[in-house]
mmCIF file of C-alpha atoms in Angstrom:
data_model
loop_
_atom_site.group_PDB
_atom_site.id
_atom_site.type_symbol
_atom_site.label_atom_id
_atom_site.label_comp_id
_atom_site.label_asym_id
_atom_site.label_seq_id
_atom_site.Cartn_x
_atom_site.Cartn_y
_atom_site.Cartn_z
ATOM 1 C CA ILE A 1 118.869 4.667 74.040
ATOM 2 C CA SER A 2 120.365 6.009 70.837
ATOM 3 C CA ASP A 3 121.415 9.657 71.061
ATOM 4 C CA GLU A 4 121.181 10.904 67.468
ATOM 5 C CA VAL A 5 121.657 14.604 68.237
ATOM 6 C CA GLN A 6 124.976 14.612 66.371
ATOM 7 C CA SER A 7 124.946 11.410 64.331
ATOM 8 C CA GLY A 8 121.376 11.582 63.025
ATOM 9 C CA PHE A 9 119.833 13.023 59.868
ATOM 10 C CA GLY A 10 122.294 11.295 57.557
ATOM 11 C CA ARG A 11 125.599 12.385 59.080
ATOM 12 C CA ALA A 12 126.721 8.819 59.869
ATOM 13 C CA GLY A 13 126.611 7.910 56.194
ATOM 14 C CA GLY A 14 125.851 4.553 54.646
ATOM 15 C CA GLY A 15 122.788 6.014 52.950
ATOM 16 C CA LYS A 16 121.025 5.803 56.304
ATOM 17 C CA MET A 17 119.141 8.439 58.266
ATOM 18 C CA TRP A 18 120.332 7.354 61.712
ATOM 19 C CA GLY A 19 123.558 6.279 63.340
ATOM 20 C CA PHE A 20 121.942 3.236 64.929
ATOM 21 C CA GLU A 21 121.051 1.962 61.448
ATOM 22 C CA VAL A 22 124.691 2.203 60.377
ATOM 23 C CA SER A 23 125.700 0.337 63.557
ATOM 24 C CA GLY A 24 123.041 -2.352 63.098
ATOM 25 C CA VAL A 25 121.402 -1.645 66.476
ATOM 26 C CA GLN A 26 117.667 -1.620 67.295
ATOM 27 C CA PRO A 27 117.212 0.933 70.122
ATOM 28 C CA ASP A 28 114.290 1.209 72.533
ATOM 29 C CA MET A 29 114.424 4.993 72.456
ATOM 30 C CA VAL A 30 115.879 7.591 70.070
ATOM 31 C CA THR A 31 116.594 11.248 70.834
ATOM 32 C CA PHE A 32 117.323 13.863 68.199
ATOM 33 C CA GLY A 33 117.707 17.625 67.885
ATOM 34 C CA LYS A 34 119.935 20.284 66.247
ATOM 35 C CA PRO A 35 119.807 19.125 62.579
ATOM 36 C CA ALA A 36 116.047 18.521 62.875
ATOM 37 C CA GLY A 37 115.483 22.258 62.620
ATOM 38 C CA ASN A 38 118.720 23.255 60.854
ATOM 39 C CA CYS A 39 119.515 25.877 63.545
ATOM 40 C CA PHE A 40 115.858 26.349 64.564
ATOM 41 C CA PRO A 41 115.292 24.982 68.123
ATOM 42 C CA LEU A 42 113.631 21.638 67.457
ATOM 43 C CA ALA A 43 114.131 18.244 69.106
ATOM 44 C CA GLY A 44 112.255 15.021 69.681
ATOM 45 C CA VAL A 45 112.094 11.630 71.367
ATOM 46 C CA VAL A 46 110.877 8.476 69.652
ATOM 47 C CA THR A 47 110.179 5.298 71.595
ATOM 48 C CA THR A 48 107.987 2.191 71.681
ATOM 49 C CA ALA A 49 104.337 2.291 72.674
ATOM 50 C CA ALA A 50 105.077 0.168 75.748
ATOM 51 C CA ILE A 51 107.709 2.569 77.067
ATOM 52 C CA ALA A 52 105.536 5.599 76.273
ATOM 53 C CA ARG A 53 102.615 4.082 78.241
ATOM 54 C CA SER A 54 104.856 3.674 81.293
ATOM 55 C CA PHE A 55 104.966 7.462 81.635
ATOM 56 C CA ALA A 56 101.173 7.646 81.957
ATOM 57 C CA ASN A 57 101.353 7.292 85.734
ATOM 58 C CA GLY A 58 100.119 10.675 86.895
ATOM 59 C CA MET A 59 103.478 12.378 86.514
ATOM 60 C CA GLU A 60 103.026 15.813 85.016
ATOM 61 C CA TYR A 61 105.070 16.766 81.973
ATOM 62 C CA PHE A 62 104.835 19.941 79.960
ATOM 63 C CA ASN A 63 106.923 21.833 77.422
ATOM 64 C CA THR A 64 106.455 25.574 77.053
ATOM 65 C CA PHE A 65 107.123 25.548 73.315
ATOM 66 C CA GLY A 66 106.002 21.989 72.577
ATOM 67 C CA GLY A 67 103.737 21.482 69.588
ATOM 68 C CA SER A 68 104.489 24.838 67.976
ATOM 69 C CA PRO A 69 103.229 24.879 64.377
ATOM 70 C CA VAL A 70 106.291 26.948 63.463
ATOM 71 C CA ALA A 71 108.614 24.181 64.686
ATOM 72 C CA THR A 72 106.690 21.482 62.838
ATOM 73 C CA ARG A 73 106.752 23.554 59.635
ATOM 74 C CA VAL A 74 110.520 24.017 59.952
ATOM 75 C CA GLY A 75 111.062 20.305 60.587
ATOM 76 C CA LYS A 76 109.021 19.372 57.531
ATOM 77 C CA ALA A 77 110.986 21.855 55.405
ATOM 78 C CA VAL A 78 114.267 20.263 56.535
ATOM 79 C CA LEU A 79 113.032 16.794 55.549
ATOM 80 C CA ASP A 80 111.801 18.130 52.203
ATOM 81 C CA VAL A 81 115.204 19.651 51.403
ATOM 82 C CA MET A 82 117.015 16.479 52.476
ATOM 83 C CA ARG A 83 114.826 14.480 50.115
ATOM 84 C CA GLU A 84 115.033 16.915 47.203
ATOM 85 C CA ASP A 85 118.812 17.387 47.497
ATOM 86 C CA ARG A 86 119.407 13.652 48.104
ATOM 87 C CA VAL A 87 121.475 14.447 51.170
ATOM 88 C CA LEU A 88 121.823 10.811 52.245
ATOM 89 C CA ASP A 89 123.298 9.864 48.876
ATOM 90 C CA HIS A 90 125.601 12.890 48.987
ATOM 91 C CA VAL A 91 127.016 11.970 52.397
ATOM 92 C CA GLN A 92 127.398 8.357 51.286
ATOM 93 C CA ASP A 93 129.554 9.597 48.407
ATOM 94 C CA VAL A 94 131.616 12.342 50.072
ATOM 95 C CA GLY A 95 132.130 10.685 53.479
ATOM 96 C CA PRO A 96 134.210 7.689 52.353
ATOM 97 C CA TYR A 97 136.154 9.910 49.946
ATOM 98 C CA PHE A 98 136.999 12.376 52.712
ATOM 99 C CA LYS A 99 138.018 9.556 55.045
ATOM 100 C CA SER A 100 140.299 8.059 52.393
ATOM 101 C CA ARG A 101 141.987 11.452 51.910
ATOM 102 C CA LEU A 102 142.517 11.759 55.668
ATOM 103 C CA LYS A 103 144.011 8.240 55.635
ATOM 104 C CA GLU A 104 146.614 9.601 53.223
ATOM 105 C CA LEU A 105 147.684 12.020 55.955
ATOM 106 C CA GLN A 106 148.060 9.081 58.340
ATOM 107 C CA THR A 107 150.356 7.374 55.836
ATOM 108 C CA LYS A 108 152.431 10.516 55.336
ATOM 109 C CA HIS A 109 152.624 11.912 58.887
ATOM 110 C CA GLU A 110 153.740 9.790 61.841
ATOM 111 C CA ILE A 111 151.849 12.034 64.275
ATOM 112 C CA VAL A 112 148.490 10.919 62.839
ATOM 113 C CA GLY A 113 147.825 7.786 64.867
ATOM 114 C CA ASP A 114 144.358 6.940 63.619
ATOM 115 C CA VAL A 115 141.547 8.060 61.342
ATOM 116 C CA ARG A 116 138.114 6.746 62.233
ATOM 117 C CA GLY A 117 134.403 7.411 61.908
ATOM 118 C CA GLU A 118 131.677 7.088 59.326
ATOM 119 C CA GLY A 119 130.037 9.427 56.859
ATOM 120 C CA LEU A 120 130.769 13.050 57.696
ATOM 121 C CA PHE A 121 131.412 12.315 61.381
ATOM 122 C CA LEU A 122 135.159 11.679 61.440
ATOM 123 C CA GLY A 123 138.017 11.776 63.923
ATOM 124 C CA LEU A 124 141.742 12.253 63.356
ATOM 125 C CA GLU A 125 143.813 11.234 66.383
ATOM 126 C CA LEU A 126 147.220 12.801 67.017
ATOM 127 C CA VAL A 127 149.885 10.922 68.978
ATOM 128 C CA THR A 128 153.525 11.613 69.761
ATOM 129 C CA ASP A 129 154.372 7.913 69.541
ATOM 130 C CA ARG A 130 152.346 5.345 67.628
ATOM 131 C CA ALA A 131 153.785 2.373 69.504
ATOM 132 C CA SER A 132 152.605 3.646 72.890
ATOM 133 C CA ASN A 133 149.702 5.652 71.443
ATOM 134 C CA THR A 134 150.791 8.661 73.542
ATOM 135 C CA PRO A 135 148.262 11.510 73.143
ATOM 136 C CA ALA A 136 149.418 14.775 71.541
ATOM 137 C CA PRO A 137 147.027 17.453 72.882
ATOM 138 C CA ALA A 138 149.448 20.369 72.374
ATOM 139 C CA GLU A 139 149.923 19.435 68.743
ATOM 140 C CA ALA A 140 146.158 19.060 68.303
ATOM 141 C CA SER A 141 145.534 22.548 69.720
ATOM 142 C CA PHE A 142 148.229 23.984 67.458
ATOM 143 C CA LEU A 143 146.706 22.273 64.430
ATOM 144 C CA VAL A 144 143.207 23.568 65.199
ATOM 145 C CA GLU A 145 144.440 27.149 65.617
ATOM 146 C CA ALA A 146 146.607 27.037 62.485
ATOM 147 C CA ALA A 147 143.735 25.554 60.465
ATOM 148 C CA ARG A 148 141.440 28.335 61.693
ATOM 149 C CA GLN A 149 143.888 30.889 60.350
ATOM 150 C CA HIS A 150 143.607 29.109 56.983
ATOM 151 C CA GLY A 151 139.800 29.321 57.105
ATOM 152 C CA VAL A 152 139.185 25.705 58.174
ATOM 153 C CA LEU A 153 137.258 25.295 61.441
ATOM 154 C CA LEU A 154 137.897 22.160 63.500
ATOM 155 C CA GLY A 155 137.679 21.186 67.164
ATOM 156 C CA THR A 156 139.359 18.805 69.584
ATOM 157 C CA ASP A 157 137.684 16.062 71.567
ATOM 158 C CA GLY A 158 138.465 12.862 73.399
ATOM 159 C CA LEU A 159 139.714 12.139 76.903
ATOM 160 C CA TYR A 160 143.006 13.934 76.216
ATOM 161 C CA ASP A 161 141.772 16.499 73.672
ATOM 162 C CA ASN A 162 144.054 14.992 71.042
ATOM 163 C CA VAL A 163 141.395 13.956 68.521
ATOM 164 C CA LEU A 164 140.254 16.343 65.812
ATOM 165 C CA LYS A 165 136.479 16.000 65.585
ATOM 166 C CA ILE A 166 135.463 16.719 62.003
ATOM 167 C CA LYS A 167 131.761 17.386 61.455
ATOM 168 C CA PRO A 168 131.310 19.611 58.395
ATOM 169 C CA PRO A 169 127.908 20.713 57.070
ATOM 170 C CA LEU A 170 126.233 17.947 55.083
ATOM 171 C CA CYS A 171 126.569 20.021 51.902
ATOM 172 C CA PHE A 172 130.351 19.512 52.254
ATOM 173 C CA SER A 173 131.753 18.510 48.858
ATOM 174 C CA ARG A 174 134.736 16.526 47.564
ATOM 175 C CA ALA A 175 136.368 19.839 46.674
ATOM 176 C CA ASN A 176 135.907 20.979 50.279
ATOM 177 C CA ALA A 177 137.471 17.706 51.434
ATOM 178 C CA ASP A 178 140.485 18.255 49.183
ATOM 179 C CA LEU A 179 140.928 21.792 50.517
ATOM 180 C CA THR A 180 140.731 20.618 54.134
ATOM 181 C CA VAL A 181 143.273 17.852 53.571
ATOM 182 C CA ALA A 182 145.622 20.251 51.765
ATOM 183 C CA VAL A 183 145.483 22.687 54.701
ATOM 184 C CA LEU A 184 146.097 19.931 57.261
ATOM 185 C CA ASP A 185 148.961 18.524 55.183
ATOM 186 C CA GLU A 186 150.631 21.918 54.966
ATOM 187 C CA ILE A 187 150.367 22.492 58.722
ATOM 188 C CA LEU A 188 151.514 18.991 59.664
ATOM 189 C CA SER A 189 154.499 19.320 57.336
ATOM 190 C CA SER A 190 155.738 22.442 59.126
ATOM 191 C CA MET A 191 154.571 21.794 62.689
ATOM 192 C CA PRO A 192 157.251 22.719 65.283
ATOM 193 C CA SER A 193 158.479 19.933 67.564
ATOM 194 C CA ASP A 194 159.284 22.131 70.573
ATOM 195 C CA PRO A 195 156.335 21.998 73.064
ATOM 196 C CA ALA A 196 157.054 25.564 74.203
ATOM 197 C CA VAL A 197 156.768 26.829 70.643
ATOM 198 C CA LEU A 198 153.542 24.885 70.150
ATOM 199 C CA LYS A 199 152.006 26.379 73.273
ATOM 200 C CA ALA A 200 153.114 29.903 72.446
ATOM 201 C CA ALA A 201 151.521 29.666 69.008
ATOM 202 C CA VAL A 202 148.059 29.002 70.434
ATOM 203 C CA PRO A 203 146.269 32.101 71.796
ATOM 204 C CA PRO A 204 145.322 31.788 75.500
ATOM 205 C CA HIS A 205 141.746 32.829 74.776
ATOM 206 C CA PRO A 206 138.776 31.337 72.928
ATOM 207 C CA ALA A 207 139.084 31.931 69.201
ATOM 208 C CA GLY A 208 135.801 33.811 69.066
ATOM 209 C CA LEU A 209 136.435 36.149 72.003
ATOM 210 C CA HIS A 210 137.655 39.064 69.908
ATOM 211 C CA LYS A 211 134.531 38.816 67.762
ATOM 212 C CA VAL A 212 132.420 38.794 70.922
ATOM 213 C CA ARG A 213 134.201 41.922 72.132
ATOM 214 C CA GLU A 214 133.376 43.644 68.850
ATOM 215 C CA MET A 215 129.703 42.857 69.458
ATOM 216 C CA VAL A 216 129.763 44.204 73.017
ATOM 217 C CA ALA A 217 129.234 47.902 73.730
ATOM 218 C CA VAL A 218 131.270 49.474 76.544
ATOM 219 C CA ASP A 219 129.496 52.431 78.119
ATOM 220 C CA GLY A 220 131.717 53.422 81.044
ATOM 221 C CA VAL A 221 129.895 52.227 84.182
ATOM 222 C CA GLY A 222 130.537 49.162 86.359
ATOM 223 C CA ALA A 223 133.431 46.686 86.199
ATOM 224 C CA PHE A 224 134.918 44.484 83.507
ATOM 225 C CA PRO A 225 134.869 40.731 84.335
ATOM 226 C CA SER A 226 137.807 39.557 86.455
ATOM 227 C CA TRP A 227 138.783 36.956 83.845
ATOM 228 C CA ALA A 228 139.850 39.636 81.370
ATOM 229 C CA GLY A 229 143.531 39.172 82.237
ATOM 230 C CA ASP A 230 143.296 35.473 81.376
ATOM 231 C CA TYR A 231 142.066 36.135 77.843
ATOM 232 C CA GLY A 232 144.570 38.427 76.256
ATOM 233 C CA ASP A 233 143.908 41.753 78.031
ATOM 234 C CA ASP A 234 147.307 42.840 79.349
ATOM 235 C CA THR A 235 145.927 45.119 82.051
ATOM 236 C CA GLY A 236 143.237 42.762 83.319
ATOM 237 C CA ALA A 237 140.620 45.507 82.922
ATOM 238 C CA LEU A 238 139.207 47.846 80.350
ATOM 239 C CA GLY A 239 138.882 50.603 82.905
ATOM 240 C CA LYS A 240 138.049 50.936 86.554
ATOM 241 C CA ASP A 241 134.370 51.576 85.960
ATOM 242 C CA THR A 242 133.299 49.674 82.875
ATOM 243 C CA VAL A 243 130.115 47.786 82.174
ATOM 244 C CA LEU A 244 129.357 45.523 79.226
ATOM 245 C CA THR A 245 125.975 46.026 77.590
ATOM 246 C CA ILE A 246 124.844 43.248 75.269
ATOM 247 C CA ASN A 247 121.840 43.667 72.991
ATOM 248 C CA VAL A 248 119.577 40.653 73.405
ATOM 249 C CA SER A 249 117.487 39.854 70.345
ATOM 250 C CA THR A 250 116.067 36.415 71.143
ATOM 251 C CA GLY A 251 112.991 35.608 73.158
ATOM 252 C CA ALA A 252 114.953 33.185 75.330
ATOM 253 C CA GLY A 253 117.575 35.839 76.040
ATOM 254 C CA ILE A 254 114.959 38.419 76.941
ATOM 255 C CA GLY A 255 113.274 35.903 79.222
ATOM 256 C CA LEU A 256 116.603 35.201 80.904
ATOM 257 C CA CYS A 257 117.245 38.915 81.452
ATOM 258 C CA LEU A 258 113.735 39.467 82.835
ATOM 259 C CA GLY A 259 114.198 36.485 85.120
ATOM 260 C CA MET A 260 117.473 37.900 86.430
ATOM 261 C CA LEU A 261 115.852 41.297 87.028
ATOM 262 C CA LEU A 262 112.925 39.683 88.825
ATOM 263 C CA GLY A 263 115.308 37.682 91.005
ATOM 264 C CA LEU A 264 117.251 40.834 91.834
ATOM 265 C CA ALA A 265 114.051 42.680 92.720
ATOM 266 C CA LEU A 266 112.886 39.864 94.989
ATOM 267 C CA SER A 267 116.302 39.742 96.637
ATOM 268 C CA LEU A 268 116.253 43.494 97.344
ATOM 269 C CA ALA A 269 112.692 43.260 98.655
ATOM 270 C CA ALA A 270 113.671 40.427 100.994
ATOM 271 C CA ARG A 271 116.607 42.444 102.328
ATOM 272 C CA ARG A 272 114.418 45.490 103.015
ATOM 273 C CA SER A 273 111.887 43.389 104.875
#
């Protein structure tokens, strides 16, 4: 089974549409999603006729939104744009260039233990010692936070969270690659060596939490979540009786809210009976 949710639709480079093509593998089943709809909820499974027939055994399968003409129209539009903009060729050009620029950081900075990946799906591994390949998760967290403050968004991954996972939009250009490398070079050149300083420089809350708080209306009834004190709120509460009201604008969100209300109603009815 080839999971192409992240590596598919040209991201793996080589002028190929799928990661398994770049790897030279012939899968029995392929799954894909995310890029298929370019933010629109769209996914799919492709397999052989023999495997598909094996599911025709009386087992019921349904998908509430399966076969939507809106989804198929969106998917076709994505493929049209990829073809018209020659996205596969673009990734084949920018990917190797970006990787070569990241390799320059490995040559310059001892903390960069490895640069790997294909196309625009790259990883930069940070280690405190190249000989022992000792992971450097604190340094990776510091680098991600510092890069964010410079307008470059990255994330960490791997067993020890010491690998920067770099997956830019496929419209990412050589100029964008140069900017990213310049930002990383500047941060790596001035990175503190004291672990305590590294930890103190990284906020103890998700980077987007403050933005979430700006989107949340506080209307003065109820209680603020107990985790507030863990995410930068000094008092641990925004008031004794505070409730968070979030405007839900998606069908899925509305369905979730209605489901929660229905569950609450059933629970209260059961208690009364």
